[in-house]
Coordinates of C-alpha atoms in Angstrom, one line a residue:
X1 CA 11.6 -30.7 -20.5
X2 CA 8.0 -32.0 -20.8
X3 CA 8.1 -33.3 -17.8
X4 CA 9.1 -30.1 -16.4
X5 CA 7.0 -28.2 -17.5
X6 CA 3.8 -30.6 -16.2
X7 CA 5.5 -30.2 -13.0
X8 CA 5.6 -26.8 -12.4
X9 CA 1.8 -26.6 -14.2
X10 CA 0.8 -29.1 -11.6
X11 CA 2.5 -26.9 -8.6
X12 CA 0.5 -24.1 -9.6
X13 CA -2.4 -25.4 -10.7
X14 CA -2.2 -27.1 -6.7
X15 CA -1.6 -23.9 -5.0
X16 CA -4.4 -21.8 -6.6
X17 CA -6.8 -24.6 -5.7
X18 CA -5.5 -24.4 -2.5
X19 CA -6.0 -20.8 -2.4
X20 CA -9.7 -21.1 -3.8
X21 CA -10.3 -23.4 -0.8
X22 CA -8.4 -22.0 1.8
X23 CA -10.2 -22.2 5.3
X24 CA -7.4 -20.7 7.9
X25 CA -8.4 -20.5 11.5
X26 CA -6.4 -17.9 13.3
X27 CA -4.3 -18.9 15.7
X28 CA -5.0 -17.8 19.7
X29 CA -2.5 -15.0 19.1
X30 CA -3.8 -14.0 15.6
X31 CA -6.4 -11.8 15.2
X32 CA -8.9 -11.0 12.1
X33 CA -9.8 -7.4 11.7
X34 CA -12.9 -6.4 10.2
X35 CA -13.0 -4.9 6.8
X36 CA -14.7 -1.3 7.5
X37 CA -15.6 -1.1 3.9
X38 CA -17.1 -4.2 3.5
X39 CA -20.6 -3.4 1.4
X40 CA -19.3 0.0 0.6
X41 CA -18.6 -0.2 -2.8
X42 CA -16.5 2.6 -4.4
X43 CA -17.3 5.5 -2.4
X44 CA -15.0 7.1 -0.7
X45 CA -15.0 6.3 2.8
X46 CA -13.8 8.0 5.9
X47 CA -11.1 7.1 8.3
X48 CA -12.4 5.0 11.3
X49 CA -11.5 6.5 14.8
X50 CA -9.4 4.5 16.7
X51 CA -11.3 1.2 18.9
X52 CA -8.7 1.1 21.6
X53 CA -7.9 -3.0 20.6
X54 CA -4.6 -3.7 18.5
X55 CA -3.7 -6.9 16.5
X56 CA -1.8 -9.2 17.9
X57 CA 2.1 -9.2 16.2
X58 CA 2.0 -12.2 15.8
X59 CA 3.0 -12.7 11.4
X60 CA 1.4 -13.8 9.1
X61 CA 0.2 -18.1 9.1
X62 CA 1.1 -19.2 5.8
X63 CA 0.6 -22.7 4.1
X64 CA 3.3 -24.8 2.1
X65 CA 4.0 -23.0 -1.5
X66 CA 6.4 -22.9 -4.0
X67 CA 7.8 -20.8 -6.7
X68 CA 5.9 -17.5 -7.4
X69 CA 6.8 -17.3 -11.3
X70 CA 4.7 -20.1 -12.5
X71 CA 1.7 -18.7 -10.4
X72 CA 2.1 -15.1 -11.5
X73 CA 2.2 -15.7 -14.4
X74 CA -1.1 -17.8 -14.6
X75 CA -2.7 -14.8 -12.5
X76 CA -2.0 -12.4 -15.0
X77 CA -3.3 -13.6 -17.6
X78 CA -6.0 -14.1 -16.0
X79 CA -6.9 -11.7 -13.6
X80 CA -10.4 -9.7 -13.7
X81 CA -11.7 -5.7 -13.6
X82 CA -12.8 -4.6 -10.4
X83 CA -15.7 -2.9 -10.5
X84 CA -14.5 0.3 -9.0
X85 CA -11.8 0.2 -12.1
X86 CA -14.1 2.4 -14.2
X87 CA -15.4 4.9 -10.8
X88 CA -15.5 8.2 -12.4
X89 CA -12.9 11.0 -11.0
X90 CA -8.9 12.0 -11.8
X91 CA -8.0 11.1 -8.4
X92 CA -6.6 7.4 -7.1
X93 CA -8.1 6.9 -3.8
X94 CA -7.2 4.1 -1.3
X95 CA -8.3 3.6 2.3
X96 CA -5.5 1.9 4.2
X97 CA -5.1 0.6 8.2
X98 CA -1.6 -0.1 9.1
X99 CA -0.5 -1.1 12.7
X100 CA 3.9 -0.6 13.4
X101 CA 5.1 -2.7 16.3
X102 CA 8.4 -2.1 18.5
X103 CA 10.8 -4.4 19.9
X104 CA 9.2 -4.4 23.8
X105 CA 5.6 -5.2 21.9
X106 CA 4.3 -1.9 21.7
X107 CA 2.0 -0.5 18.6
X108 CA 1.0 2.2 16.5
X109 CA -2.1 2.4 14.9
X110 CA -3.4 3.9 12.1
X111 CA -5.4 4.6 9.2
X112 CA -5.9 6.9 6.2
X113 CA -7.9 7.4 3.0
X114 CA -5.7 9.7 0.1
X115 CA -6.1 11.0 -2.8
X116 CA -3.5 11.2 -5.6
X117 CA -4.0 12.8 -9.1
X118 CA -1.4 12.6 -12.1
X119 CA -0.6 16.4 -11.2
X120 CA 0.9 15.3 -8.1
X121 CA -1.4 17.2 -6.3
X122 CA -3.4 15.2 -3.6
X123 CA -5.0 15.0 -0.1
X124 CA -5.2 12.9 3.1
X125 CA -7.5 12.1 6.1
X126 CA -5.8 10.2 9.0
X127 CA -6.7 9.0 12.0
X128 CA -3.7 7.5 15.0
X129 CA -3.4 6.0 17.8
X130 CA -4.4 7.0 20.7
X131 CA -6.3 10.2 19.0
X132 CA -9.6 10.3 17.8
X133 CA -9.1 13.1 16.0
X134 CA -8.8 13.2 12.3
X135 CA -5.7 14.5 10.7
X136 CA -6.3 16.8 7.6
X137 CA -3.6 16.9 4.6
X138 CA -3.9 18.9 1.4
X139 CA -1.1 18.8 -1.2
X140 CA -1.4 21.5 -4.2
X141 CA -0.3 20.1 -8.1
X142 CA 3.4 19.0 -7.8
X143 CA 3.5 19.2 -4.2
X144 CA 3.4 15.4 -4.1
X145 CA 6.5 14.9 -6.7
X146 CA 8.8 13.3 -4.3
X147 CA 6.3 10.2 -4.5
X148 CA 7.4 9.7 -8.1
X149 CA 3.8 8.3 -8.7
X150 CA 3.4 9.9 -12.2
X151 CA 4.8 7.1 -14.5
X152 CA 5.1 4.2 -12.3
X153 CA 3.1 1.8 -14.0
X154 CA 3.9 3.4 -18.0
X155 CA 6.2 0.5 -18.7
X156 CA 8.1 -2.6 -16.6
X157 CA 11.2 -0.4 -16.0
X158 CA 9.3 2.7 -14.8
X159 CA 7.8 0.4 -12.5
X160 CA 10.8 -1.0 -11.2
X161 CA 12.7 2.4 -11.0
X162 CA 9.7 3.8 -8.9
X163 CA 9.1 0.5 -6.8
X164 CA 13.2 0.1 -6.0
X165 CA 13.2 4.2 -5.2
X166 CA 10.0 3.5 -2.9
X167 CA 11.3 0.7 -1.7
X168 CA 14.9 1.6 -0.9
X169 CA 16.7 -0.5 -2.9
X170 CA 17.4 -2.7 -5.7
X171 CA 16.3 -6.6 -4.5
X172 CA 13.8 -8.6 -4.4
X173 CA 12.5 -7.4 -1.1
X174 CA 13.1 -4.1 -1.7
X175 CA 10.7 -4.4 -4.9
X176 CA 8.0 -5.8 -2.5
X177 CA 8.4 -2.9 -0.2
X178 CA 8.2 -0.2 -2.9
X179 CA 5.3 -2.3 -4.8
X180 CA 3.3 -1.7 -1.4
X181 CA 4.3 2.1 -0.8
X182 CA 2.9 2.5 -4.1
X183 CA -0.3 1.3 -3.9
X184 CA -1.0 3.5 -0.6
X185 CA -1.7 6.2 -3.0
X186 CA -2.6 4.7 -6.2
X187 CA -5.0 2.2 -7.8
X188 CA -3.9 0.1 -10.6
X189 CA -5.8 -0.6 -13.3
X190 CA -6.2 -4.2 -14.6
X191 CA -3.7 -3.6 -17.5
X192 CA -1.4 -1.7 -14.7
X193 CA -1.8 -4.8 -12.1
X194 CA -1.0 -7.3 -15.3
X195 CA 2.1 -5.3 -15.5
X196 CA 2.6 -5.6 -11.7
X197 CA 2.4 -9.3 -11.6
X198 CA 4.9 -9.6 -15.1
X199 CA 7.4 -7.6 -13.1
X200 CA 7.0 -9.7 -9.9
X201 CA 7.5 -12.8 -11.9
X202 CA 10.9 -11.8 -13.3
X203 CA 12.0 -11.2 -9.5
X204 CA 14.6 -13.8 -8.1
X205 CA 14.2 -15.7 -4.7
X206 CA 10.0 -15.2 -4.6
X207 CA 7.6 -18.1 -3.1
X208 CA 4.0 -18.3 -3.4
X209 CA 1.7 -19.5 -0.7
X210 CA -2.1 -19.8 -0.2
X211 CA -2.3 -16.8 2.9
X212 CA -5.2 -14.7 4.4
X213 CA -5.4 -11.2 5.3
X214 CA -6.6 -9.4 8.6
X215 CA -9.4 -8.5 6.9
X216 CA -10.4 -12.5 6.7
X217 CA -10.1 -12.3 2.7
X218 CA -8.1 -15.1 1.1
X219 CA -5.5 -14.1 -1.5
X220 CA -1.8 -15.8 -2.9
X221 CA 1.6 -13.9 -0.5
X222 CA 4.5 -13.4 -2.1
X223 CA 7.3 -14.1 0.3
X224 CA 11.2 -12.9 0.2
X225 CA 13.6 -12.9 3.1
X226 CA 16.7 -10.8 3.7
X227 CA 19.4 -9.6 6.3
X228 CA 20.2 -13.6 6.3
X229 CA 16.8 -14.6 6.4
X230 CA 15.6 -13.1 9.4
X231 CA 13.3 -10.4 7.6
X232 CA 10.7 -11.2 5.9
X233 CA 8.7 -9.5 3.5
X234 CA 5.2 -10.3 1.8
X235 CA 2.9 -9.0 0.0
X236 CA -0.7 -10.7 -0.5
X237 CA -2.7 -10.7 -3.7
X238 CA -6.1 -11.0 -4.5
X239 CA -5.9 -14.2 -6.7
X240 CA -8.8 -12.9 -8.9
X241 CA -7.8 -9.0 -9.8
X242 CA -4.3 -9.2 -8.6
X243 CA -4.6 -6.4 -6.3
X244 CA -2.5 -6.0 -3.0
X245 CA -4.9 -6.8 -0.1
X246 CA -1.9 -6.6 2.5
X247 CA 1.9 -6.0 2.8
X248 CA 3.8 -7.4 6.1
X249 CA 7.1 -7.2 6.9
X250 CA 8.8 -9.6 10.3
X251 CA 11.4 -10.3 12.2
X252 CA 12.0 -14.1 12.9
X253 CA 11.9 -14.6 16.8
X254 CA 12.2 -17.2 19.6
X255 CA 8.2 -17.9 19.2
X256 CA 8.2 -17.4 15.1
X257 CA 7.5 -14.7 12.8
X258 CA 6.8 -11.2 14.4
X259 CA 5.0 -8.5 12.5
X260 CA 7.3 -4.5 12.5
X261 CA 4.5 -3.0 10.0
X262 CA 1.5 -4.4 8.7
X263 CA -0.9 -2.7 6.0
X264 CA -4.5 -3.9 5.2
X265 CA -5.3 -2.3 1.8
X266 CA -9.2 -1.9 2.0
X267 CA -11.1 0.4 -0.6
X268 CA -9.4 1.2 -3.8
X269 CA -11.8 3.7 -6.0
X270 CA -11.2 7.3 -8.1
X271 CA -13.5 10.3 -7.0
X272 CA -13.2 13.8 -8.8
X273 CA -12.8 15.7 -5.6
X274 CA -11.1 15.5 -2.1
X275 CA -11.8 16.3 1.2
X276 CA -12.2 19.8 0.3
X277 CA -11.9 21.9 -2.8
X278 CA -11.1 25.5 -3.2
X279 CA -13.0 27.7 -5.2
X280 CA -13.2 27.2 -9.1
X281 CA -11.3 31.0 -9.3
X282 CA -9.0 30.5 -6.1
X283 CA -5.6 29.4 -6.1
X284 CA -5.1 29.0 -2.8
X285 CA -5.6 27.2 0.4
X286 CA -7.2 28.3 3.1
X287 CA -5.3 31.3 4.5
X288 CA -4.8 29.8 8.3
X289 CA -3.3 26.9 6.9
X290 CA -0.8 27.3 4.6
X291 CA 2.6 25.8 5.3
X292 CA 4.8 27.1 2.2
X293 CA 8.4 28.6 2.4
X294 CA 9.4 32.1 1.2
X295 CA 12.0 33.3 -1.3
X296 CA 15.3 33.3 -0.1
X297 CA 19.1 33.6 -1.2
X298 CA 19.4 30.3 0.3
X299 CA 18.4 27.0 -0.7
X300 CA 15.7 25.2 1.9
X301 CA 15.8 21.3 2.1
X302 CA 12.6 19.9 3.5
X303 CA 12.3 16.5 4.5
X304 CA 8.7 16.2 3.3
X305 CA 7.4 18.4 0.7
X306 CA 5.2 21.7 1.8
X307 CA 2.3 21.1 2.3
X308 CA -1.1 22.0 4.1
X309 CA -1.5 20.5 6.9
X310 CA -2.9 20.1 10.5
X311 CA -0.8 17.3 12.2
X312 CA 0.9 18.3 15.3
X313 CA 2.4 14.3 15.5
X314 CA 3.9 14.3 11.4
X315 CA 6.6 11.3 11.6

């Protein structure tokens, strides 16, 4: 039992030096995106315009690991505030860039900066490929319910419940998927990211490897398969504060892993106002813009909740 117990101490303690030393060159079909945010600290940024240049598909390199509990473990106990944990404001902001790839190699391109308050009310600027345009989004309180974002990280089961609804599902990878989906509108706190990596560790089938991001930061993946192993599904984690730099999911191919959707989470922070506020005695949104329904005898089933918005390409 000792002797166990040394050995899985010594895997871990071997895989977090590997990820404090990690030096990954990309490969010739990789390629490193850089981090817009870099420097910026925790204000809120805006949405680059599109550049025209995709990353490649190629999935994500990772080195030799082994099992994730051990190492999750160890990181939570461990991990560190960031300093944008204690950034004024009631509203979660994150700035995200995610790029979805088709079978005949095509991509989409995107990226977005929200803003989520425990009202559900929120707001969203986007920018897609091939537009340069940005996309405006405003969601009044409770508009944003169907995210069920409000208790997700209260205790371990709320966080599972909302992760496995997110996620579609009630496995492993499924609890990757939904972990990810939530944290393109909210920003864990260090407590809520302990909780995070607690849950993860009590997942079956998880591997850990030393990994890094498109943004060229270095961080621990999680890695689960399904459909037979030919999905895969990772999440990578900053091995210091435990939060999710990037979420990839692939399809195993002739020439290796492929990427279908990759996320690069880049500025987490809170601010006390969006994009744009109405007035301290209005209640509503800008007249020309208001997407709500009307009272009827029927009831209306809306695929997305209403909302104010300004999209003409909403998927």
């Amino acid at each position: 039992m000792i002797a166990s117990t040394n050995a899985v101490a010594a895997t871990t303690a071997t895989l977090l030096v590997a990820v404090a030393g990690l030096t990954i060159q990309p490969s010739s079909t990789s390629t490193l995106v850089a981090d817009p945010d870099a420097g910026a600290g925790c204000a809120v940024p805006n949405p680059a315009p599109h550049s025209g240049s995709s990353a490649s598909s190629a999935g994500v390199r990772l080195r030799p690991g082994g099992p994730a509990r051990p190492v999750l473990l160890h990181l939570a106990a461990r991990i560190t505030a960031t300093a944008c944990d204690a950034a004024p404001g009631r509203f979660h902001v994150v700035h995200h860039h995610r790029w979805t790839y088709n079978a005949s190699g095509g991509v989409k391109e995107a990226q977005a900066v929200r803003w989520y308050a425990a009202d559900d009310s929120g707001a969203e600027l986007a920018t897609r490929s091939p537009s340069r345009q940005v996309a405006h989004d405003w969601w009044r309180p409770g508009d944003l319910w169907i995210r069920n974002l409000t208790n997700a990280y209260t205790t371990s089961a709320w966080l599972i419940s909302d992760a496995q609804f997110n996620g579609w599902g009630d496995d492993t990878p499924a609890l990757l998927d939904g972990l990810a989906a939530l944290a393109l509108w909210y920003s864990p706190d260090r407590q809520q990211r302990g909780l995070a990596l607690r849950v993860l560790a009590d997942a079956s089938g998880l591997t850990a490897h030393p990994a890094l991001d498109r943004a060229g930061r270095v961080g621990v993946a999680l890695v689960a398969t399904s459909r037979q192993g030919r999905t895969r599904h990772l999440l990578i984690l900053d091995p210091s504060t435990g939060q999710i730099l990037a979420y990839e999911t692939a399809t195993l191919a002739p020439s290796g892993w492929r990427s279908q959707v990759y996320v690069l989470l880049l500025t987490r922070t809170h601010a006390s106002r969006r994009w744009w506020e109405p007035a301290a005695s209005a209640n509503a949104a800008p007249a020309h813009r208001q997407v709500h329904p009307r009272q009827a005898r029927v009831w209306l089933i809306h695929q997305n909740p209403p909302c104010l918005t300004d999209r003409t390409d909403l998927e």
